[in-house]
Amino acid sequence: MTKPVILTGLRANNDLHIGNYFGAMLPTIEMAKSHVDEYQINMFIPDLHSFTTPIDHDDLQRQVWSNARLFAASGLPLDNDDILLYRQSYVPAHSELTWILDCFTGFGELSRMTQFKDKSQGAEDVKVGLFNYPVLMASDILLYGAKYVPVGDDQSQHLEFTRDIAGRMNNKFNDLFEVPYEVSKQHEFFGKGQGLRIMDLADPSKKMSKSADSDKGVIFLTDEPGAAAKKVMSATTDDRASVNYNTIEQPGISNLLQILSLLRGHPIEDVETAYKGQSSYGDFKRIVADEVAEFLTAFQAKLADVNDDAIKAAFERSEVRANEQANATLLRVQQAVGLRQKA
Ligand code: TYM
């Protein structure tokens, strides 16, 4: 591991949506396309994370492949030795390091994770895997010494936890892990003021989520473009009849401005200036809806061209390399905690 590592993972518990795309996939893939000379890029599918909440297990293989195809359609190069595309469960060190880190993680520490509180609230039968999943995520990151971890805003707390557990282990056992940069530095690196959080179109008080009860407010990358445009046309707004970027007072309209800014690759301020004060929400939504449909049409054309053999080859090549790198870190940890003889 000589180059600094940029790493991200996207769970395969449902199709991916535009929040996943803009929050984590695109920033990583853009680095893979333009900066692979300087960085190793790890883009992986956390398949063990996929069932922290219930899923249809008969569909998991299809979902894993679907994610990989979406990465390829988004432009992830599949034939570069320094770009790793792998499935988490094909690298057993992830599970093994998780157990070790579990034994150094406080119960109270994990109980404070907002995602756990949100997802477990009101659920009848909360599983230990849901509680524990930030530790598996920390292992995913620390095994490769990743410095940059592009994620959406909802994962920032887990990244901070990763830094905490790495720091604690380093204090106890003498510099075992590379510690990823703090969240603000991550944002700076990716040229953003803050983490991204695209909201649900139907209920803009909630984030757009793969596991939402209804898909009315979620734009999946595989949505038929006309159907996605309809979701935008039915987006919940407000009664002010004036387009403004104000996430507190006008969360629905602000979310649409945010989506438009991402689709166009223009700063939010420029997009706001172009539409500020517009009183017909119908006209404004039509602009966003058309842009969403155009984006999905182009994306899905690329998806249709993805070559599964190239993905298979990338998995096989990357999983060998990922195992080598992860096992080297795991051995250091095993030696530190006394499971293996020190060299
Ligand atoms: P997951 O699979 O829920 O989401 C994948 C990525 O998409 C981001 N994201 C969003 N970004 C903006 N707006 C939204 N509405 C939105 N919804 C989701 C997430 O922040 C995430 O970056 N635990 C992780 C997966 C993971 C991981 C890792 C990530 C496992 N190990 C190691 C990085 C490094 C998760 O459940 O993400």
Coordinates of C-alpha atoms in Angstrom, one line a residue, chain A:
M1 CA 0.0 0.0 0.0
T2 CA 2.2 2.8 -1.2
K3 CA -0.3 5.2 -2.6
P4 CA -2.8 6.9 -0.3
V5 CA -6.2 5.1 -0.5
I6 CA -9.6 6.5 -1.3
L7 CA -12.3 4.1 -0.3
T8 CA -16.0 3.8 -0.4
G9 CA -18.7 1.2 -0.2
L10 CA -22.4 1.1 -1.2
R11 CA -24.7 -1.5 0.3
A12 CA -26.5 -3.8 -2.0
N13 CA -29.8 -3.9 -0.1
N14 CA -31.8 -2.3 -2.9
D15 CA -31.2 -0.4 -6.1
L16 CA -29.1 2.7 -5.8
H17 CA -30.6 6.1 -6.0
I18 CA -29.4 9.6 -6.9
G19 CA -28.4 10.3 -3.3
N20 CA -26.0 7.3 -3.3
Y21 CA -24.8 8.4 -6.8
F22 CA -24.0 12.0 -5.9
G23 CA -23.1 11.4 -2.3
A24 CA -20.5 8.7 -2.7
M25 CA -20.3 7.0 -6.0
L26 CA -19.5 9.9 -8.3
P27 CA -16.9 11.6 -6.1
T28 CA -15.0 8.3 -5.9
I29 CA -15.3 7.4 -9.5
E30 CA -14.2 10.9 -10.6
M31 CA -11.1 10.4 -8.5
A32 CA -10.6 6.9 -10.1
K33 CA -10.8 8.4 -13.6
S34 CA -8.6 11.4 -13.0
H35 CA -6.2 10.7 -10.0
V36 CA -5.4 7.1 -10.1
D37 CA -1.7 8.0 -10.6
E38 CA -1.7 9.4 -7.1
Y39 CA -4.2 7.3 -5.3
Q40 CA -5.4 3.7 -5.0
I41 CA -9.1 3.6 -5.3
N42 CA -11.1 1.0 -3.4
M43 CA -14.8 0.8 -4.5
F44 CA -16.4 -2.2 -2.8
I45 CA -19.8 -3.8 -2.2
P46 CA -20.4 -4.3 1.6
D47 CA -22.5 -7.4 1.1
L48 CA -22.2 -8.3 4.8
H49 CA -23.7 -4.9 5.6
S50 CA -26.7 -5.6 3.2
F51 CA -28.7 -7.5 5.8
T52 CA -28.3 -5.4 8.9
T53 CA -32.0 -4.7 8.1
P54 CA -34.2 -7.5 6.6
I55 CA -33.8 -8.2 2.9
D56 CA -34.8 -10.9 0.4
H57 CA -31.8 -13.2 0.6
D58 CA -32.7 -14.9 -2.7
D59 CA -32.1 -11.6 -4.4
L60 CA -28.8 -10.6 -2.8
Q61 CA -26.6 -12.0 -5.6
R62 CA -28.6 -10.1 -8.2
Q63 CA -28.3 -6.9 -6.1
V64 CA -24.5 -7.3 -5.7
W65 CA -24.1 -7.6 -9.5
S66 CA -26.5 -4.8 -10.1
N67 CA -24.4 -2.5 -7.9
A68 CA -21.3 -3.5 -9.8
R69 CA -23.0 -2.7 -13.1
L70 CA -24.1 0.7 -11.8
F71 CA -20.5 1.5 -10.8
A72 CA -19.3 0.5 -14.3
A73 CA -22.0 2.5 -15.9
S74 CA -21.0 5.5 -13.8
G75 CA -17.5 5.3 -15.4
L76 CA -15.5 3.2 -12.9
P77 CA -12.5 1.9 -14.9
L78 CA -12.4 -1.9 -14.6
D79 CA -8.9 -2.6 -15.9
N80 CA -6.5 -0.6 -13.8
D81 CA -4.5 -2.4 -11.1
D82 CA -4.8 0.5 -8.7
I83 CA -8.6 0.5 -8.9
L84 CA -10.1 -2.2 -6.7
L85 CA -13.6 -3.5 -7.1
Y86 CA -14.4 -6.2 -4.6
R87 CA -17.1 -7.8 -2.5
Q88 CA -16.6 -7.4 1.2
S89 CA -17.4 -11.1 2.1
Y90 CA -14.7 -12.3 -0.3
V91 CA -12.1 -10.7 2.0
P92 CA -12.7 -12.5 5.3
A93 CA -10.3 -10.2 7.2
H94 CA -13.2 -7.7 7.3
S95 CA -15.2 -10.0 9.6
E96 CA -12.2 -11.0 11.6
L97 CA -11.0 -7.5 12.4
T98 CA -14.6 -6.6 13.3
W99 CA -14.6 -9.1 16.1
I100 CA -11.3 -7.8 17.5
L101 CA -12.4 -4.1 17.3
D102 CA -15.7 -5.1 18.9
C103 CA -13.8 -6.0 22.0
F104 CA -12.4 -2.5 22.2
T105 CA -15.7 -0.7 21.4
G106 CA -18.0 0.7 24.1
F107 CA -21.6 -0.3 24.2
G108 CA -22.5 3.3 25.0
E109 CA -20.5 4.5 22.1
L110 CA -22.4 2.5 19.6
S111 CA -25.7 3.3 21.3
R112 CA -25.2 6.9 20.5
M113 CA -25.1 6.4 16.7
T114 CA -27.9 8.4 15.2
Q115 CA -28.4 5.8 12.4
F116 CA -28.9 3.0 14.9
K117 CA -31.4 5.2 16.9
D118 CA -33.3 6.1 13.7
K119 CA -33.4 2.6 12.3
S120 CA -34.2 0.8 15.5
Q121 CA -36.8 3.2 16.7
G122 CA -40.2 1.5 16.6
A123 CA -38.7 -1.6 15.0
E124 CA -40.0 -4.8 16.7
D125 CA -37.0 -7.0 16.4
V126 CA -33.7 -5.1 16.3
K127 CA -30.7 -7.2 15.5
V128 CA -27.2 -7.0 16.9
G129 CA -25.9 -6.6 13.3
L130 CA -27.6 -3.3 13.0
F131 CA -26.1 -2.1 16.3
N132 CA -22.7 -3.4 15.4
Y133 CA -22.4 -2.3 11.8
P134 CA -20.2 0.8 12.4
V135 CA -17.5 -1.5 13.7
L136 CA -17.6 -3.5 10.4
M137 CA -17.5 -0.2 8.6
A138 CA -14.5 0.8 10.6
S139 CA -12.8 -2.5 9.7
D140 CA -13.6 -1.9 6.0
I141 CA -11.7 1.4 6.2
L142 CA -8.8 0.6 8.5
L143 CA -7.7 -2.7 6.8
Y144 CA -6.6 -0.6 3.8
G145 CA -5.4 2.4 5.7
A146 CA -7.8 4.6 3.7
K147 CA -7.2 8.4 4.2
Y148 CA -10.2 9.6 2.2
V149 CA -13.7 8.1 2.5
P150 CA -16.3 9.8 0.4
V151 CA -19.7 9.3 2.0
G152 CA -23.0 11.2 2.3
D153 CA -23.7 13.2 5.3
D154 CA -25.6 10.3 7.1
Q155 CA -22.3 8.4 7.4
S156 CA -20.2 11.2 8.9
Q157 CA -20.7 9.9 12.4
H158 CA -19.5 6.4 11.5
L159 CA -16.4 8.0 10.0
E160 CA -15.8 9.8 13.2
F161 CA -16.3 6.6 15.1
T162 CA -13.7 5.0 12.8
R163 CA -11.2 7.7 13.7
D164 CA -12.0 7.2 17.4
I165 CA -11.5 3.4 17.5
A166 CA -8.3 3.7 15.3
G167 CA -6.9 6.4 17.7
R168 CA -7.7 4.2 20.7
M169 CA -6.0 1.2 19.2
N170 CA -3.0 3.2 18.2
N171 CA -2.6 4.5 21.8
K172 CA -2.9 1.1 23.3
F173 CA -0.8 -0.8 20.7
N174 CA 1.5 1.7 19.2
D175 CA 0.5 3.0 15.8
L176 CA -1.4 0.0 14.3
F177 CA -3.6 1.9 11.9
E178 CA -3.6 4.8 9.5
V179 CA -6.3 7.2 10.7
P180 CA -8.6 8.6 8.0
Y181 CA -8.9 12.4 7.8
E182 CA -11.5 14.2 9.8
V183 CA -14.8 14.9 8.1
S184 CA -14.1 18.6 7.4
K185 CA -10.9 17.7 5.7
Q186 CA -12.7 15.1 3.6
H187 CA -15.2 17.7 2.4
E188 CA -12.4 20.1 1.6
F189 CA -10.6 17.5 -0.4
F190 CA -13.8 16.8 -2.5
G191 CA -14.4 20.6 -2.9
K192 CA -17.5 20.7 -0.8
G193 CA -18.6 22.8 2.1
Q194 CA -20.4 20.0 3.8
G195 CA -21.6 16.4 3.4
L196 CA -24.4 15.8 0.9
R197 CA -27.9 14.8 2.0
I198 CA -30.5 14.5 -0.8
M199 CA -34.0 14.5 0.8
D200 CA -37.0 12.3 -0.1
L201 CA -39.1 14.1 -2.7
A202 CA -42.4 13.2 -1.0
D203 CA -41.2 13.9 2.5
P204 CA -38.3 16.4 2.4
S205 CA -37.9 16.1 6.2
K206 CA -36.3 12.7 5.6
K207 CA -33.3 11.7 3.6
M208 CA -33.8 9.9 0.3
S209 CA -33.2 6.3 1.3
K210 CA -33.0 2.8 -0.3
S211 CA -35.0 1.4 2.5
A212 CA -37.8 4.0 2.5
D213 CA -41.3 2.6 3.1
S214 CA -42.5 4.0 -0.2
D215 CA -40.5 4.7 -3.4
K216 CA -42.6 7.8 -4.3
G217 CA -39.9 10.2 -3.2
V218 CA -36.8 8.2 -4.3
I219 CA -35.2 8.4 -7.7
F220 CA -33.5 5.1 -8.4
L221 CA -30.8 5.0 -11.1
T222 CA -32.9 2.3 -12.8
D223 CA -36.2 4.2 -12.7
E224 CA -37.9 4.5 -16.1
P225 CA -37.1 8.2 -16.9
G226 CA -40.8 9.2 -17.4
A227 CA -41.7 7.6 -14.1
A228 CA -38.9 9.5 -12.4
A229 CA -40.0 12.8 -14.0
K230 CA -43.5 12.1 -12.5
K231 CA -42.0 11.7 -9.0
V232 CA -40.4 15.1 -9.4
M233 CA -43.6 16.7 -10.6
S234 CA -45.4 15.3 -7.5
A235 CA -42.6 16.4 -5.1
T236 CA -43.8 18.0 -1.9
T237 CA -43.1 21.8 -1.8
D238 CA -44.6 24.6 0.2
D239 CA -47.1 27.5 -0.2
R240 CA -44.7 30.4 -0.6
A241 CA -44.8 30.4 -4.4
S242 CA -41.2 31.7 -4.6
V243 CA -38.2 29.6 -5.4
N244 CA -35.4 30.1 -2.8
Y245 CA -32.6 27.9 -1.3
N246 CA -33.6 27.7 2.3
T247 CA -33.4 24.2 3.7
I248 CA -35.2 25.1 6.9
E249 CA -38.2 27.1 5.6
Q250 CA -38.4 25.5 2.1
P251 CA -36.9 22.0 2.3
G252 CA -38.7 20.6 -0.8
I253 CA -37.8 23.4 -3.2
S254 CA -34.3 23.6 -1.8
N255 CA -33.9 19.8 -2.4
L256 CA -35.0 20.3 -6.0
L257 CA -32.4 23.1 -6.4
Q258 CA -29.8 20.9 -4.9
I259 CA -30.7 18.1 -7.4
L260 CA -30.6 20.5 -10.3
S261 CA -27.2 21.8 -9.2
L262 CA -25.8 18.3 -9.0
L263 CA -27.2 17.2 -12.4
R264 CA -25.8 20.3 -14.1
G265 CA -22.5 20.3 -12.1
H266 CA -23.1 23.9 -11.2
P267 CA -22.8 25.5 -7.8
I268 CA -26.0 25.7 -5.9
E269 CA -25.7 29.5 -5.7
D270 CA -25.7 29.8 -9.5
V271 CA -28.7 27.5 -9.8
E272 CA -30.5 29.5 -7.1
T273 CA -29.7 32.8 -8.8
A274 CA -31.1 31.5 -12.1
Y275 CA -34.5 30.5 -10.6
K276 CA -34.8 32.8 -7.5
G277 CA -38.2 34.1 -6.8
Q278 CA -39.9 32.1 -9.7
S279 CA -43.5 31.8 -8.6
S280 CA -44.7 28.9 -10.7
Y281 CA -43.5 25.7 -8.9
G282 CA -45.1 23.7 -11.8
D283 CA -42.7 25.3 -14.3
F284 CA -39.7 24.9 -12.0
K285 CA -40.5 21.3 -11.3
R286 CA -40.8 20.7 -15.1
I287 CA -37.3 21.9 -15.6
V288 CA -36.0 19.6 -12.9
A289 CA -38.1 16.7 -14.1
D290 CA -36.8 17.1 -17.7
E291 CA -33.2 17.2 -16.4
V292 CA -33.7 14.1 -14.3
A293 CA -35.2 12.2 -17.2
E294 CA -32.4 13.2 -19.5
F295 CA -29.8 12.2 -17.0
L296 CA -31.4 8.8 -16.5
T297 CA -31.8 8.1 -20.2
A298 CA -28.1 8.8 -20.8
F299 CA -27.1 6.7 -17.7
Q300 CA -29.3 3.8 -18.6
A301 CA -27.8 3.7 -22.1
K302 CA -24.4 3.3 -20.5
L303 CA -25.8 0.6 -18.2
A304 CA -27.1 -1.4 -21.2
D305 CA -23.5 -1.5 -22.5
V306 CA -21.8 -2.8 -19.4
N307 CA -19.9 -5.9 -19.9
D308 CA -20.3 -8.6 -17.2
D309 CA -17.1 -10.4 -18.1
A310 CA -15.1 -7.2 -17.4
I311 CA -16.8 -7.0 -14.0
K312 CA -16.0 -10.6 -13.2
A313 CA -12.4 -10.1 -14.2
A314 CA -12.2 -6.9 -12.1
F315 CA -13.7 -8.8 -9.1
E316 CA -11.2 -11.6 -9.4
R317 CA -8.2 -9.4 -9.8
S318 CA -9.2 -7.0 -7.1
E319 CA -10.2 -9.7 -4.5
V320 CA -6.7 -11.2 -4.7
R321 CA -5.1 -7.8 -4.1
A322 CA -7.6 -6.8 -1.4
N323 CA -7.0 -10.0 0.5
E324 CA -3.2 -9.4 0.4
Q325 CA -3.5 -5.9 1.7
A326 CA -6.2 -6.6 4.3
N327 CA -4.4 -9.7 5.6
A328 CA -1.2 -7.7 6.1
T329 CA -3.0 -5.3 8.3
L330 CA -4.9 -8.1 10.1
L331 CA -1.7 -9.8 10.9
R332 CA -0.3 -6.7 12.5
V333 CA -3.4 -6.4 14.6
Q334 CA -3.3 -10.1 15.5
Q335 CA 0.3 -9.8 16.6
A336 CA -0.5 -6.6 18.6
V337 CA -3.4 -8.3 20.6
G338 CA -1.4 -11.5 21.1
L339 CA -3.2 -13.8 18.7
R340 CA 0.0 -14.3 16.7
Q341 CA 3.7 -14.4 17.6
K342 CA 5.3 -11.0 17.0
A343 CA 7.8 -11.0 14.2

